[in-house]
Each structure stands twice: as C-alpha cells, then as structure tokens.
CSV table of C-alpha atoms in Angstrom, one decimal:
chain,number,residue,atom,x,y,z
A,1,MET,CA,12.0,-5.3,-5.5
A,2,LYS,CA,8.7,-4.3,-3.7
A,3,ASP,CA,6.9,-1.2,-5.1
A,4,ALA,CA,4.2,-0.2,-2.7
A,5,LEU,CA,2.7,2.4,-5.0
A,6,SER,CA,2.2,-0.3,-7.7
A,7,ALA,CA,0.5,-2.7,-5.3
A,8,VAL,CA,-3.2,-3.3,-5.2
A,9,PRO,CA,-4.8,-0.4,-3.1
A,10,PHE,CA,-6.0,-1.2,0.4
A,11,PHE,CA,-9.7,-1.2,-0.6
A,12,SER,CA,-12.1,-1.5,-3.5
A,13,GLN,CA,-15.5,0.2,-3.3
A,14,SER,CA,-18.6,-1.7,-4.4
A,15,ALA,CA,-21.5,-0.1,-6.4
A,16,ASP,CA,-23.4,0.3,-3.1
A,17,GLY,CA,-20.6,2.1,-1.4
A,18,VAL,CA,-19.2,-0.7,0.7
A,19,PHE,CA,-15.4,-0.8,1.2
A,20,VAL,CA,-14.0,-4.3,0.6
A,21,GLY,CA,-10.5,-5.0,1.9
A,22,ASN,CA,-7.8,-6.4,-0.4
A,23,ASP,CA,-4.8,-8.5,0.8
A,24,THR,CA,-2.9,-5.2,1.3
A,25,ALA,CA,-5.4,-4.2,4.1
A,26,ARG,CA,-5.2,-7.6,6.0
A,27,GLY,CA,-3.9,-7.3,9.5
A,28,PRO,CA,-1.3,-9.5,11.2
A,29,TRP,CA,-3.6,-11.1,13.9
A,30,SER,CA,-6.4,-12.6,11.8
A,31,PRO,CA,-6.8,-13.5,8.1
A,32,GLU,CA,-10.4,-12.2,8.1
A,33,HIS,CA,-9.7,-8.7,9.5
A,34,CYS,CA,-8.2,-5.4,8.4
A,35,HIS,CA,-5.2,-3.7,9.8
A,36,ALA,CA,-6.6,-0.6,11.5
A,37,GLY,CA,-4.2,1.8,9.6
A,38,PRO,CA,-6.0,1.5,6.2
A,39,VAL,CA,-9.4,1.8,8.0
A,40,THR,CA,-8.1,5.0,9.6
A,41,GLY,CA,-7.5,6.2,6.1
A,42,LEU,CA,-11.2,5.6,5.2
A,43,VAL,CA,-12.2,7.5,8.3
A,44,ALA,CA,-10.0,10.5,7.3
A,45,ARG,CA,-11.4,10.3,3.7
A,46,ALA,CA,-15.0,10.4,4.9
A,47,ALA,CA,-14.3,13.4,7.2
A,48,GLU,CA,-12.4,15.3,4.6
A,49,ARG,CA,-15.2,14.8,2.0
A,50,GLU,CA,-17.7,15.9,4.6
A,51,ILE,CA,-15.9,19.2,5.6
A,52,GLY,CA,-14.2,20.1,2.3
A,53,ALA,CA,-10.7,21.1,1.3
A,54,GLU,CA,-10.7,24.7,2.7
A,55,LYS,CA,-10.0,23.2,6.2
A,56,MET,CA,-7.2,20.8,7.1
A,57,LEU,CA,-7.9,17.7,9.1
A,58,ALA,CA,-5.8,18.5,12.2
A,59,ARG,CA,-6.9,15.9,14.7
A,60,LEU,CA,-8.5,12.4,14.4
A,61,THR,CA,-9.4,10.2,17.3
A,62,LEU,CA,-10.5,6.6,16.5
A,63,ASP,CA,-11.9,4.1,19.0
A,64,ILE,CA,-11.6,0.5,17.7
A,65,LEU,CA,-14.6,-1.3,19.2
A,66,ARG,CA,-14.5,-4.6,17.3
A,67,PRO,CA,-12.4,-6.4,14.7
A,68,LEU,CA,-12.7,-4.9,11.2
A,69,PRO,CA,-13.9,-7.4,8.6
A,70,LEU,CA,-12.2,-7.5,5.2
A,71,ALA,CA,-15.5,-8.6,3.7
A,72,GLY,CA,-17.0,-5.2,3.9
A,73,LEU,CA,-17.2,-1.9,5.8
A,74,VAL,CA,-19.7,1.0,5.7
A,75,VAL,CA,-18.3,4.4,6.6
A,76,ALA,CA,-20.4,7.5,7.4
A,77,ALA,CA,-19.4,11.0,8.5
A,78,GLU,CA,-21.6,13.7,10.0
A,79,THR,CA,-20.7,17.4,10.7
A,80,THR,CA,-21.1,18.2,14.4
A,81,ARG,CA,-19.8,21.8,14.2
A,82,HIS,CA,-18.7,24.1,11.4
A,83,THR,CA,-17.5,27.7,11.9
A,84,ARG,CA,-15.2,30.0,9.9
A,85,THR,CA,-12.2,28.7,11.9
A,86,LEU,CA,-12.9,25.1,12.6
A,87,ALA,CA,-15.1,22.1,12.0
A,88,THR,CA,-15.7,18.8,13.7
A,89,THR,CA,-17.2,15.5,12.6
A,90,SER,CA,-18.4,12.2,13.9
A,91,VAL,CA,-17.5,9.2,11.8
A,92,THR,CA,-18.7,5.6,12.2
A,93,VAL,CA,-17.6,2.4,10.6
A,94,HIS,CA,-20.0,-0.6,10.6
A,95,ASP,CA,-19.7,-4.1,9.3
A,96,LEU,CA,-22.1,-5.7,6.9
A,97,ASP,CA,-24.4,-6.8,9.7
A,98,GLY,CA,-24.7,-3.2,11.0
A,99,THR,CA,-22.5,-3.7,14.0
A,100,LEU,CA,-20.5,-0.6,15.0
A,101,CYS,CA,-16.8,-1.3,14.7
A,102,VAL,CA,-15.3,2.1,14.9
A,103,GLN,CA,-16.4,5.4,16.5
A,104,ALA,CA,-14.3,8.4,15.5
A,105,THR,CA,-14.2,12.2,15.8
A,106,THR,CA,-12.2,14.7,13.8
A,107,MET,CA,-11.3,18.4,14.0
A,108,HIS,CA,-10.5,20.5,10.9
A,109,LEU,CA,-8.8,24.0,11.0
A,110,VAL,CA,-9.1,26.7,8.3
A,111,ARG,CA,-6.0,27.1,6.1
A,112,LYS,CA,-4.4,30.5,6.2
A,113,ASP,CA,-1.5,32.2,4.4
A,114,LEU,CA,0.6,33.9,7.1
A,115,GLY,CA,3.9,33.6,5.3
A,116,ALA,CA,7.0,32.7,7.3
A,117,VAL,CA,6.3,32.3,11.1
A,118,PRO,CA,8.8,31.4,13.9
A,119,THR,CA,8.7,27.7,14.9
A,120,ALA,CA,10.9,25.2,16.8
A,121,PRO,CA,14.1,24.3,15.0
A,122,VAL,CA,14.2,20.6,14.2
A,123,THR,CA,16.8,18.7,12.2
A,124,PRO,CA,14.9,16.6,9.6
A,125,LEU,CA,15.5,12.9,9.4
A,126,ARG,CA,17.8,12.1,6.4
A,127,PHE,CA,15.8,9.7,4.1
A,128,GLU,CA,18.7,9.7,1.6
A,129,GLU,CA,20.7,7.8,4.2
A,130,ALA,CA,18.0,5.1,4.9
A,131,VAL,CA,18.6,1.5,4.0
A,132,PRO,CA,16.0,-1.1,3.1
A,133,GLY,CA,14.8,-3.4,5.9
A,134,GLN,CA,12.1,-5.7,7.2
A,135,PHE,CA,9.1,-4.3,9.1
A,136,PHE,CA,7.7,-7.0,11.3
A,137,PRO,CA,9.7,-9.9,12.9
A,138,ASP,CA,6.9,-12.5,12.8
A,139,ARG,CA,4.0,-13.2,10.6
A,140,GLY,CA,1.6,-13.8,13.4
A,141,PRO,CA,-1.0,-16.6,13.6
A,142,HIS,CA,-1.8,-16.8,9.9
A,143,GLN,CA,0.2,-17.2,6.7
A,144,LYS,CA,-1.9,-15.3,4.2
A,145,PRO,CA,-0.6,-12.1,2.5
A,146,PHE,CA,-1.1,-9.1,4.7
A,147,PHE,CA,-0.2,-5.4,5.2
A,148,ALA,CA,3.5,-5.9,5.9
A,149,ASP,CA,4.0,-7.9,2.7
A,150,PHE,CA,3.1,-4.9,0.5
A,151,ILE,CA,4.8,-1.9,2.2
A,152,GLU,CA,8.3,-0.6,1.5
A,153,VAL,CA,10.5,-0.1,4.6
A,154,ALA,CA,13.8,1.6,5.3
A,155,TYR,CA,15.8,2.3,8.5
A,156,PRO,CA,18.5,4.8,9.5
A,157,PRO,CA,22.0,3.3,8.6
A,158,GLY,CA,23.4,0.9,11.1
A,159,PHE,CA,20.0,0.2,12.6
A,160,SER,CA,18.7,-3.4,13.0
A,161,VAL,CA,15.2,-4.7,13.8
A,162,GLY,CA,14.8,-5.6,17.4
A,163,VAL,CA,13.1,-4.7,20.7
A,164,GLY,CA,12.8,-1.1,21.9
A,165,PRO,CA,12.3,2.4,20.3
A,166,LYS,CA,12.9,2.6,16.6
A,167,THR,CA,12.7,5.0,13.7
A,168,MET,CA,11.3,3.5,10.5
A,169,TRP,CA,10.6,4.9,7.0
A,170,MET,CA,7.6,3.5,5.2
A,171,ARG,CA,5.9,3.8,1.8
A,172,ALA,CA,2.4,2.3,1.7
A,173,PRO,CA,-0.1,1.3,-1.1
A,174,ARG,CA,-2.8,3.7,-2.1
A,175,LEU,CA,-6.0,3.8,0.0
A,176,LEU,CA,-8.7,3.2,-2.6
A,177,GLU,CA,-8.8,1.7,-6.1
A,178,GLY,CA,-9.5,4.3,-8.8
A,179,GLU,CA,-9.0,7.4,-6.6
A,180,GLU,CA,-6.1,9.6,-5.6
A,181,GLN,CA,-5.7,9.9,-1.9
A,182,SER,CA,-5.2,13.1,0.0
A,183,PRO,CA,-1.9,13.8,1.8
A,184,VAL,CA,-3.5,13.2,5.2
A,185,GLN,CA,-5.0,9.9,4.0
A,186,SER,CA,-1.6,8.8,2.9
A,187,MET,CA,-0.2,9.0,6.5
A,188,CYS,CA,-2.9,7.1,8.3
A,189,ALA,CA,-1.5,3.6,7.7
A,190,LEU,CA,1.9,4.6,9.2
A,191,ALA,CA,0.1,6.4,12.1
A,192,ASP,CA,-1.4,3.1,13.3
A,193,CYS,CA,2.0,1.3,13.1
A,194,GLY,CA,3.7,2.6,16.2
A,195,ASN,CA,3.1,-0.5,18.2
A,196,GLY,CA,4.3,-2.6,15.3
A,197,ILE,CA,7.4,-0.5,14.9
A,198,SER,CA,8.5,-0.3,18.6
A,199,TRP,CA,7.7,-3.5,20.5
A,200,ASN,CA,9.3,-4.9,23.6
A,201,ALA,CA,8.9,-8.6,22.9
A,202,ARG,CA,8.1,-10.6,19.8
A,203,PRO,CA,4.4,-11.3,19.0
A,204,SER,CA,5.0,-15.0,19.8
A,205,GLU,CA,5.9,-13.9,23.4
A,206,MET,CA,3.3,-11.1,23.9
A,207,GLY,CA,0.4,-9.7,21.9
A,208,PHE,CA,0.2,-5.9,21.8
A,209,MET,CA,-3.0,-4.8,20.0
A,210,ASN,CA,-4.2,-1.2,20.0
A,211,THR,CA,-7.7,-0.2,21.0
A,212,ASP,CA,-7.6,3.3,19.7
A,213,LEU,CA,-5.5,5.9,17.7
A,214,THR,CA,-5.2,9.6,18.2
A,215,LEU,CA,-3.5,11.5,15.4
A,216,HIS,CA,-2.6,15.2,15.7
A,217,ILE,CA,-1.4,16.7,12.4
A,218,HIS,CA,0.3,20.1,12.2
A,219,ARG,CA,1.5,19.9,8.6
A,220,ALA,CA,0.2,17.9,5.7
A,221,PRO,CA,2.9,15.5,4.3
A,222,GLU,CA,4.7,16.4,1.1
A,223,SER,CA,6.4,13.1,0.3
A,224,ASP,CA,5.4,9.5,-0.4
A,225,TRP,CA,8.0,8.2,2.0
A,226,LEU,CA,7.1,8.9,5.7
A,227,ALA,CA,8.9,8.1,8.9
A,228,SER,CA,7.8,7.2,12.4
A,229,GLU,CA,10.0,7.7,15.6
A,230,SER,CA,8.2,5.3,17.9
A,231,VAL,CA,8.4,4.1,21.5
A,232,SER,CA,6.1,1.7,23.3
A,233,HIS,CA,5.5,1.6,27.1
A,234,TRP,CA,4.4,-1.8,28.5
A,235,HIS,CA,3.3,-2.5,32.0
A,236,GLY,CA,2.4,-5.6,34.1
A,237,THR,CA,-1.2,-4.4,34.4
A,238,GLY,CA,-1.6,-5.5,30.7
A,239,ILE,CA,-2.0,-1.8,29.6
A,240,GLY,CA,0.5,0.0,27.4
A,241,MET,CA,0.9,3.0,25.1
A,242,SER,CA,2.7,3.7,21.9
A,243,GLN,CA,4.0,7.2,21.1
A,244,SER,CA,5.1,8.2,17.6
A,245,VAL,CA,6.4,11.4,16.0
A,246,LEU,CA,5.7,11.2,12.2
A,247,HIS,CA,7.9,12.8,9.6
A,248,ASP,CA,8.1,13.4,5.9
A,249,THR,CA,11.3,14.1,4.1
A,250,ARG,CA,11.1,17.8,5.2
A,251,GLY,CA,10.6,17.2,8.9
A,252,PRO,CA,8.0,16.5,11.6
A,253,ILE,CA,4.3,16.5,10.5
A,254,ALA,CA,2.3,14.8,13.3
A,255,THR,CA,2.1,12.8,16.5
A,256,ALA,CA,0.3,9.5,17.0
A,257,LEU,CA,-0.8,7.8,20.2
A,258,GLN,CA,-2.2,4.3,20.7
A,259,THR,CA,-3.6,2.7,23.8
A,260,LEU,CA,-2.4,-1.0,23.9
A,261,VAL,CA,-3.8,-4.1,25.4
A,262,LEU,CA,-1.1,-6.7,26.2
A,263,HIS,CA,-2.0,-10.4,26.1
A,264,PRO,CA,0.3,-13.4,26.4
A,265,PRO,CA,-0.2,-16.0,23.7
A,266,SER,CA,-2.7,-18.7,24.7
C-alpha cells in the first residue's frame, strides 16, 4: 500500500542551495519538469523563512512563467513591507541558467489570541468515510514516475473518478529532504491540483495547464490528510479557471484559484 509520508521528499537541496526535484516532484506533462505544486511549497518556505513564524502566510500568488526544471531551481525571497500587523514578500524562482520561471508575492498576518469568535457554521467533510481511489485518469505523454504515483488519494463513499466537479482527499510526500515542513507548506501541493481533480475531458482529449495559482489561507491545516472540493470552468476561448475549497479533517482552511490554458492535443 502506498505511504506518501515514507516516499522520497519532493526536493533535495544541494550544498550551494539549489533545489533538485526528485521523481515525486515530476509533473504529468513532461519528464524533465516539476509539478507546480511542490514548487509552490518552496515559494511558501522561502516566504515563511523571510518573515518569521510570528505572522501566518495568509495569501500567496504565483505566476508560472516557464516550465520548472527538475534539474535545479534557485528560490529567493525579499521583504517588501513589514509592519506590526502584516508583511509582504516578493519571491522568485530561477532555473540554473538564471531564467526567471516563477514570480510570486505573499502576504502574512500577525497571529493573535482572541479566544472563540463567531464564524460561519460549516459541516466538516468526513475523512473517516473516505475510500481509497485513483487520482489521475491518464499518465500523460511520458511513462516516468511522477507526482501522482507517490500521493495517497481517497474519495467520499460512492464517488467515482470522472469528468466534472469532485471532492478528493490527498496525503502528499514531504517537501524537502532532511527538514520538517510547516503546515502551510504541506498544503501547497494539493492547492495546485484543482485542475487535475476537476477536469471536463481526459488529457488525451484536451490539455488543461495552469499559468498561475492564488492561495488564500484563513487557518493553518492541522492534519496530514487534506481535501479539495474543486470545479473547473472551461470555455471555447481556450481560457478556463479552477476553483477549490481546501479542507483538513476539522473543516475548511483555504481557497485556491488557477487560471487555465486549454490546448487540444497535437
């Protein structure tokens, strides 16, 4: 049985600070490139290390400008604002040739202790009822081990993989070899999976790559298993969007949006 937490982490870090992708980080579209979810985790990590633990990463926006090579990525974060209440950063991801692959911004809010406050009543998803399943219907254009081979997946009972909106539970490998990831870093891989969870045709019939990701977090996750309620909107213009509400076993924790480029197979 697959055990995501025992799998090789998404990345190893070289002595000079370069992040090298393992098989677990490989994306579905090319054997040489990363899935953007693990890279989002690296962006969150850089931003959290830049700002510090007293503020929670509450918003991350990531523009994916070019494919992300497994061979090596350089991640850098810079503080752009820091007050008692909030902080913001600019984060870049370059390949080994110095080409900019990702441009990201983050916002961090100070943590307070307000006790119990009123909030919207929401019925949590019931993880204890979920049943194991398959994540992705097709392997895509290559046959090498990739992201979906290493994650654990479960669905609500009676649910089958197919087109349209879906809810999926996922437990993913760790982000970085030799380092414990933060709760926010642990949700980044799932946040970038909305278009792969809710799709309206198989990849052999229509490609649906995302060009960005915006993640709004209102509570840090508290469980290894996380869920995404996802729906994708596709249009004849070749433009689409994936919307996801993310959950831990206690309830909702975040929303994720992806802009999609649709491309029929050549």
